[in-house]
Amino acid sequence: MAQLGEVVLNQEDTPMTADQLANALHEADVVCPTVTDAMPAELFSGSDLRAKLLANFGVGFNHIDLAAAAAKGIAVTNTPGVLTDATAEIAFTLLMMSARRTGEGERHLRAGQWHGWRPTHMLSTQVTGKTLGLIGMGRIGTAFARMAHQGLGMRILYFNRQAVDDAVAAELQTEFVSLEELLQRADFVSLHCPSTPQTHHLLNAERLALMQPNAHLINTARGDVVDEAALVAALQTGVIAGAGLDVFEDEPHLSPGLMELEQVVLLPHMGSGTTETREAMGMRALANVEAFLAGDSMPDLVRA
Ligand code: DGY
């Protein structure tokens, strides 16, 4: 591999502070932020920024103010495609754990509360043959739909900006429905849309109330797509049966009450967290950096 230039690595593997990020924009030609590196408009307000590229290490880029970066002539790239399967696997894991109460079961056993098999012990919900409603049917939503349909014979409903290809629709026997119909019919609702002003609190108290009382909500997308306080209330009052969450509105903080709910599976934003995927994300970010330095068009340029 060619020598790209001097590289300064954040050795701590922790989020950078606003000051560190501002310094990076002043001192480096290319900055590689991650989902935890908040880059709001004010970060780009300084003069003589040196950075010309933000090669984001991740597919989601809602932590970067694209317009403010573009106004300063800074391009943004992401890493699509390489984390599809890993994230779909976590959605699948959360669905199974939420439906089959496996987190709760393990806590029960480890706490020494298990006294042997009983006919009515820890009864849960079967998943096979049930209906999965996907909000967002891009790469990750489609990969999850495939696992659920082919692996567990689930019926697939989806709500998306556009219909999926005919081949995918035929393969997975999908039904393209309105958001309201999806919420009313699905046994499991899974979020796979990006965080945008339009999807902020897409699932609010009113929409959660459309779901069936035995339904479960899965979120591996972004925390703010759900009104987390409304979700806690919906779970506390039995509006829905359970939830599996890998993302939260104010990571790493959880809304009051969430941690205490037994019927919620909580994971620390692990969707893309396999060694294979994180390596592939790094290589993909690097491919964008290489193209930028060579003056070529960048494969994953994000439009403001
Ligand atoms: C992403 O890539 O957007 C994930 O949320 C972090 O890997």
Short mmCIF file of C-alpha atoms and ligand atoms in Angstrom, two decimals:
data_model
loop_
_atom_site.label_atom_id
_atom_site.label_comp_id
_atom_site.label_asym_id
_atom_site.label_seq_id
_atom_site.Cartn_x
_atom_site.Cartn_y
_atom_site.Cartn_z
CA MET A 1 0.00 0.00 0.00
CA ALA A 2 1.25 3.47 -0.82
CA GLN A 3 2.40 5.83 1.91
CA LEU A 4 -0.56 8.17 2.47
CA GLY A 5 1.07 10.72 4.77
CA GLU A 6 1.35 11.36 8.48
CA VAL A 7 -1.38 9.68 10.53
CA VAL A 8 -2.43 10.78 14.03
CA LEU A 9 -4.40 8.04 15.78
CA ASN A 10 -6.77 8.48 18.72
CA GLN A 11 -5.08 5.77 20.79
CA GLU A 12 -7.74 5.89 23.51
CA ASP A 13 -10.53 4.33 21.41
CA THR A 14 -12.87 6.87 23.08
CA PRO A 15 -14.94 9.74 21.64
CA MET A 16 -12.97 12.88 20.86
CA THR A 17 -13.87 16.09 22.68
CA ALA A 18 -15.22 19.09 20.76
CA ASP A 19 -11.83 20.80 21.21
CA GLN A 20 -9.96 17.78 19.85
CA LEU A 21 -12.29 17.61 16.86
CA ALA A 22 -11.93 21.35 16.21
CA ASN A 23 -8.13 20.98 16.37
CA ALA A 24 -8.29 18.05 13.99
CA LEU A 25 -10.25 20.17 11.49
CA HIS A 26 -7.55 22.82 11.72
CA GLU A 27 -4.56 20.49 11.57
CA ALA A 28 -5.42 17.56 9.30
CA ASP A 29 -6.34 17.30 5.63
CA VAL A 30 -8.54 14.30 6.38
CA VAL A 31 -10.41 13.52 9.61
CA CYS A 32 -11.97 10.09 10.28
CA PRO A 33 -14.75 10.55 12.86
CA THR A 34 -17.04 7.85 14.21
CA VAL A 35 -20.69 7.88 15.30
CA THR A 36 -19.71 9.22 18.77
CA ASP A 37 -17.82 12.23 17.40
CA ALA A 38 -20.53 14.91 17.31
CA MET A 39 -19.79 17.44 14.57
CA PRO A 40 -22.53 20.10 14.74
CA ALA A 41 -22.54 23.32 12.67
CA GLU A 42 -20.64 25.36 15.28
CA LEU A 43 -17.64 23.03 14.96
CA PHE A 44 -17.19 24.24 11.38
CA SER A 45 -17.57 27.92 12.23
CA GLY A 46 -13.83 28.64 12.62
CA SER A 47 -11.78 30.18 9.86
CA ASP A 48 -8.85 28.59 7.99
CA LEU A 49 -9.94 24.99 8.48
CA ARG A 50 -7.43 22.67 6.87
CA ALA A 51 -9.67 19.60 6.55
CA LYS A 52 -11.08 18.81 3.13
CA LEU A 53 -12.51 15.35 3.87
CA LEU A 54 -14.39 13.69 6.72
CA ALA A 55 -13.99 9.98 5.99
CA ASN A 56 -16.55 8.72 8.49
CA PHE A 57 -15.86 5.31 10.04
CA GLY A 58 -19.47 4.08 9.85
CA VAL A 59 -22.49 4.15 7.60
CA GLY A 60 -24.68 6.60 9.58
CA PHE A 61 -23.66 10.24 9.40
CA ASN A 62 -26.35 12.03 11.43
CA HIS A 63 -23.62 13.15 13.88
CA ILE A 64 -22.15 15.39 11.15
CA ASP A 65 -23.78 18.62 9.99
CA LEU A 66 -23.40 17.99 6.26
CA ALA A 67 -24.50 21.47 5.18
CA ALA A 68 -22.03 23.18 7.52
CA ALA A 69 -19.22 20.90 6.30
CA ALA A 70 -20.16 21.53 2.65
CA ALA A 71 -20.24 25.29 3.27
CA LYS A 72 -16.57 25.01 4.26
CA GLY A 73 -15.76 22.88 1.23
CA ILE A 74 -15.37 19.71 3.29
CA ALA A 75 -16.55 16.48 1.66
CA VAL A 76 -18.04 13.61 3.71
CA THR A 77 -17.84 9.87 2.96
CA ASN A 78 -19.23 6.86 4.85
CA THR A 79 -18.85 3.05 4.77
CA PRO A 80 -22.03 1.52 3.30
CA GLY A 81 -22.46 -2.16 2.55
CA VAL A 82 -19.78 -3.62 4.78
CA LEU A 83 -21.84 -3.65 7.98
CA THR A 84 -25.11 -4.92 6.53
CA ASP A 85 -24.90 -8.53 7.71
CA ALA A 86 -23.44 -7.75 11.14
CA THR A 87 -26.20 -5.23 11.89
CA ALA A 88 -28.93 -7.51 10.56
CA GLU A 89 -27.55 -10.25 12.83
CA ILE A 90 -27.95 -7.98 15.87
CA ALA A 91 -31.52 -7.10 14.82
CA PHE A 92 -32.20 -10.85 14.56
CA THR A 93 -30.57 -11.45 17.96
CA LEU A 94 -32.66 -8.71 19.59
CA LEU A 95 -35.85 -10.03 18.04
CA MET A 96 -35.18 -13.54 19.31
CA MET A 97 -34.07 -12.34 22.75
CA SER A 98 -37.05 -10.07 23.17
CA ALA A 99 -39.60 -12.64 21.97
CA ARG A 100 -38.10 -15.57 23.85
CA ARG A 101 -37.15 -13.66 27.03
CA THR A 102 -33.59 -14.97 26.89
CA GLY A 103 -31.94 -12.00 28.64
CA GLU A 104 -34.45 -12.28 31.43
CA GLY A 105 -33.96 -16.07 31.57
CA GLU A 106 -30.20 -15.75 31.87
CA ARG A 107 -30.49 -13.12 34.61
CA HIS A 108 -32.91 -15.42 36.44
CA LEU A 109 -30.55 -18.40 36.24
CA ARG A 110 -27.42 -16.45 37.19
CA ALA A 111 -29.27 -14.97 40.18
CA GLY A 112 -29.81 -18.52 41.47
CA GLN A 113 -33.58 -18.24 41.03
CA TRP A 114 -34.01 -21.28 38.76
CA HIS A 115 -35.35 -24.29 40.61
CA GLY A 116 -35.93 -26.60 37.65
CA TRP A 117 -38.21 -27.10 34.66
CA ARG A 118 -41.87 -26.21 35.13
CA PRO A 119 -44.69 -26.29 32.55
CA THR A 120 -45.49 -22.61 32.93
CA HIS A 121 -42.02 -21.28 33.67
CA MET A 122 -40.94 -18.19 31.69
CA LEU A 123 -43.40 -18.65 28.84
CA SER A 124 -42.61 -16.51 25.83
CA THR A 125 -43.72 -15.83 22.26
CA GLN A 126 -42.92 -18.09 19.31
CA VAL A 127 -41.39 -16.27 16.35
CA THR A 128 -41.69 -18.77 13.50
CA GLY A 129 -44.43 -17.83 11.03
CA LYS A 130 -45.15 -14.47 12.66
CA THR A 131 -45.26 -11.08 10.90
CA LEU A 132 -42.23 -8.78 10.78
CA GLY A 133 -42.74 -5.12 9.89
CA LEU A 134 -39.66 -3.29 8.67
CA ILE A 135 -39.52 0.49 8.73
CA GLY A 136 -36.80 1.19 6.18
CA MET A 137 -35.99 -1.41 3.55
CA GLY A 138 -32.45 -0.57 2.47
CA ARG A 139 -29.52 -2.95 2.69
CA ILE A 140 -29.86 -3.81 6.39
CA GLY A 141 -33.65 -4.04 6.39
CA THR A 142 -33.53 -6.35 3.37
CA ALA A 143 -30.80 -8.55 4.88
CA PHE A 144 -32.83 -8.88 8.08
CA ALA A 145 -35.99 -9.63 6.09
CA ARG A 146 -34.11 -12.41 4.29
CA MET A 147 -32.94 -13.98 7.57
CA ALA A 148 -36.44 -13.76 9.06
CA HIS A 149 -38.30 -15.00 5.97
CA GLN A 150 -35.92 -17.75 4.91
CA GLY A 151 -34.91 -18.82 8.41
CA LEU A 152 -38.18 -18.54 10.30
CA GLY A 153 -40.86 -18.34 7.62
CA MET A 154 -41.87 -14.86 8.77
CA ARG A 155 -44.27 -12.72 6.72
CA ILE A 156 -42.59 -9.48 5.69
CA LEU A 157 -44.34 -6.10 5.67
CA TYR A 158 -42.35 -2.98 5.00
CA PHE A 159 -42.68 0.79 4.88
CA ASN A 160 -40.07 2.65 2.85
CA ARG A 161 -39.62 5.68 0.60
CA GLN A 162 -39.83 3.40 -2.43
CA ALA A 163 -40.81 -0.16 -3.24
CA VAL A 164 -38.10 -2.83 -3.31
CA ASP A 165 -37.03 -4.42 -6.62
CA ASP A 166 -39.48 -6.91 -8.07
CA ALA A 167 -36.93 -9.71 -7.59
CA VAL A 168 -36.60 -8.98 -3.85
CA ALA A 169 -40.37 -8.62 -3.49
CA ALA A 170 -40.86 -12.03 -5.10
CA GLU A 171 -38.05 -13.71 -3.18
CA LEU A 172 -39.23 -12.47 0.23
CA GLN A 173 -42.94 -12.20 -0.60
CA THR A 174 -42.97 -8.68 0.80
CA GLU A 175 -45.96 -6.39 1.21
CA PHE A 176 -45.37 -2.63 0.84
CA VAL A 177 -47.80 -0.99 3.29
CA SER A 178 -48.41 2.33 5.02
CA LEU A 179 -46.68 3.01 8.32
CA GLU A 180 -50.00 2.83 10.15
CA GLU A 181 -50.94 -0.53 8.60
CA LEU A 182 -47.50 -1.93 9.40
CA LEU A 183 -47.74 -0.88 13.05
CA GLN A 184 -51.22 -2.37 13.36
CA ARG A 185 -50.41 -5.72 11.72
CA ALA A 186 -46.84 -6.60 12.70
CA ASP A 187 -45.95 -8.88 15.61
CA PHE A 188 -42.44 -7.44 15.48
CA VAL A 189 -41.54 -3.96 14.23
CA SER A 190 -37.91 -3.30 13.35
CA LEU A 191 -36.37 0.08 12.50
CA HIS A 192 -33.91 0.40 9.62
CA CYS A 193 -34.24 4.01 8.54
CA PRO A 194 -31.63 6.75 8.99
CA SER A 195 -31.94 9.51 11.56
CA THR A 196 -33.11 12.64 9.77
CA PRO A 197 -35.36 15.56 10.75
CA GLN A 198 -38.20 13.61 9.08
CA THR A 199 -37.62 10.40 11.08
CA HIS A 200 -36.96 12.09 14.45
CA HIS A 201 -39.46 10.54 16.91
CA LEU A 202 -41.16 8.74 14.03
CA LEU A 203 -42.34 6.30 16.66
CA ASN A 204 -44.02 8.58 19.17
CA ALA A 205 -46.70 7.76 21.76
CA GLU A 206 -49.47 7.98 19.15
CA ARG A 207 -47.79 5.55 16.73
CA LEU A 208 -46.66 3.16 19.48
CA ALA A 209 -50.33 2.98 20.50
CA LEU A 210 -51.16 1.58 17.04
CA MET A 211 -49.01 -1.50 17.72
CA GLN A 212 -50.52 -4.69 19.08
CA PRO A 213 -50.26 -5.24 22.84
CA ASN A 214 -48.28 -8.44 22.18
CA ALA A 215 -45.88 -6.77 19.71
CA HIS A 216 -42.16 -6.10 20.16
CA LEU A 217 -40.12 -3.17 18.85
CA ILE A 218 -36.53 -3.67 17.64
CA ASN A 219 -34.18 -0.74 17.06
CA THR A 220 -30.72 -1.10 15.52
CA ALA A 221 -31.00 2.15 13.52
CA ARG A 222 -30.69 5.32 15.58
CA GLY A 223 -32.10 6.08 19.03
CA ASP A 224 -33.88 9.29 18.15
CA VAL A 225 -36.16 7.58 15.62
CA VAL A 226 -38.09 6.52 18.73
CA ASP A 227 -39.38 8.88 21.42
CA GLU A 228 -37.62 6.95 24.18
CA ALA A 229 -39.68 8.42 27.04
CA ALA A 230 -42.87 7.44 25.16
CA LEU A 231 -41.45 3.94 24.63
CA VAL A 232 -40.74 3.55 28.35
CA ALA A 233 -44.33 4.60 29.11
CA ALA A 234 -45.69 2.21 26.44
CA LEU A 235 -43.74 -0.68 27.96
CA GLN A 236 -44.67 0.22 31.54
CA THR A 237 -48.38 0.35 30.72
CA GLY A 238 -48.51 -2.71 28.44
CA VAL A 239 -49.19 -0.80 25.22
CA ILE A 240 -46.58 -3.13 23.67
CA ALA A 241 -45.04 -6.33 25.06
CA GLY A 242 -41.31 -5.82 24.70
CA ALA A 243 -38.40 -4.17 22.97
CA GLY A 244 -34.87 -4.94 21.85
CA LEU A 245 -32.67 -1.87 21.62
CA ASP A 246 -29.09 -1.46 20.38
CA VAL A 247 -29.29 2.34 20.04
CA PHE A 248 -30.53 5.12 22.31
CA GLU A 249 -31.50 8.77 22.06
CA ASP A 250 -28.65 10.10 24.20
CA GLU A 251 -25.94 7.42 24.12
CA PRO A 252 -24.48 6.22 26.40
CA HIS A 253 -27.29 7.46 28.69
CA LEU A 254 -30.63 5.66 28.88
CA SER A 255 -34.00 7.28 29.55
CA PRO A 256 -35.20 6.96 33.14
CA GLY A 257 -37.07 3.72 33.71
CA LEU A 258 -35.65 1.80 30.74
CA MET A 259 -33.02 -0.09 32.71
CA GLU A 260 -35.60 -1.33 35.23
CA LEU A 261 -37.85 -2.98 32.62
CA GLU A 262 -37.40 -6.76 32.47
CA GLN A 263 -39.13 -7.01 29.08
CA VAL A 264 -36.48 -4.91 27.32
CA VAL A 265 -33.23 -6.23 25.86
CA LEU A 266 -30.52 -3.57 26.00
CA LEU A 267 -27.29 -3.72 24.01
CA PRO A 268 -24.51 -1.10 23.89
CA HIS A 269 -24.64 -0.13 20.16
CA MET A 270 -23.03 -3.37 18.97
CA GLY A 271 -24.64 -3.68 15.53
CA SER A 272 -21.45 -3.45 13.48
CA GLY A 273 -19.25 -4.83 16.24
CA THR A 274 -17.64 -7.89 14.71
CA THR A 275 -13.91 -7.98 14.05
CA GLU A 276 -14.55 -8.73 10.37
CA THR A 277 -16.93 -5.80 9.99
CA ARG A 278 -14.88 -3.22 11.87
CA GLU A 279 -11.86 -4.16 9.73
CA ALA A 280 -13.95 -3.86 6.58
CA MET A 281 -15.25 -0.46 7.75
CA GLY A 282 -11.67 0.71 8.24
CA MET A 283 -10.65 -0.50 4.79
CA ARG A 284 -13.68 1.19 3.25
CA ALA A 285 -12.90 4.50 4.98
CA LEU A 286 -9.31 4.13 3.77
CA ALA A 287 -10.45 3.54 0.19
CA ASN A 288 -12.23 6.90 0.32
CA VAL A 289 -9.14 8.60 1.77
CA GLU A 290 -6.93 7.07 -0.94
CA ALA A 291 -9.28 8.19 -3.70
CA PHE A 292 -9.41 11.70 -2.23
CA LEU A 293 -5.61 11.98 -1.98
CA ALA A 294 -5.23 10.68 -5.53
CA GLY A 295 -7.76 13.24 -6.77
CA ASP A 296 -10.14 10.46 -7.88
CA SER A 297 -13.88 10.38 -7.26
CA MET A 298 -14.59 8.95 -3.82
CA PRO A 299 -16.68 5.75 -3.81
CA ASP A 300 -18.88 6.68 -0.87
CA LEU A 301 -19.37 10.42 -1.15
CA VAL A 302 -22.38 11.56 0.88
CA ARG A 303 -24.42 14.37 -0.67
CA ALA A 304 -25.32 17.30 1.60
C1 DGY B 1 -22.87 3.09 11.85
O1 DGY B 1 -21.99 2.69 11.09
O2 DGY B 1 -23.58 4.04 11.58
C2 DGY B 1 -23.05 2.36 13.14
O3 DGY B 1 -24.10 2.83 13.89
C3 DGY B 1 -21.78 2.36 13.95
O4 DGY B 1 -21.05 1.36 13.41
#
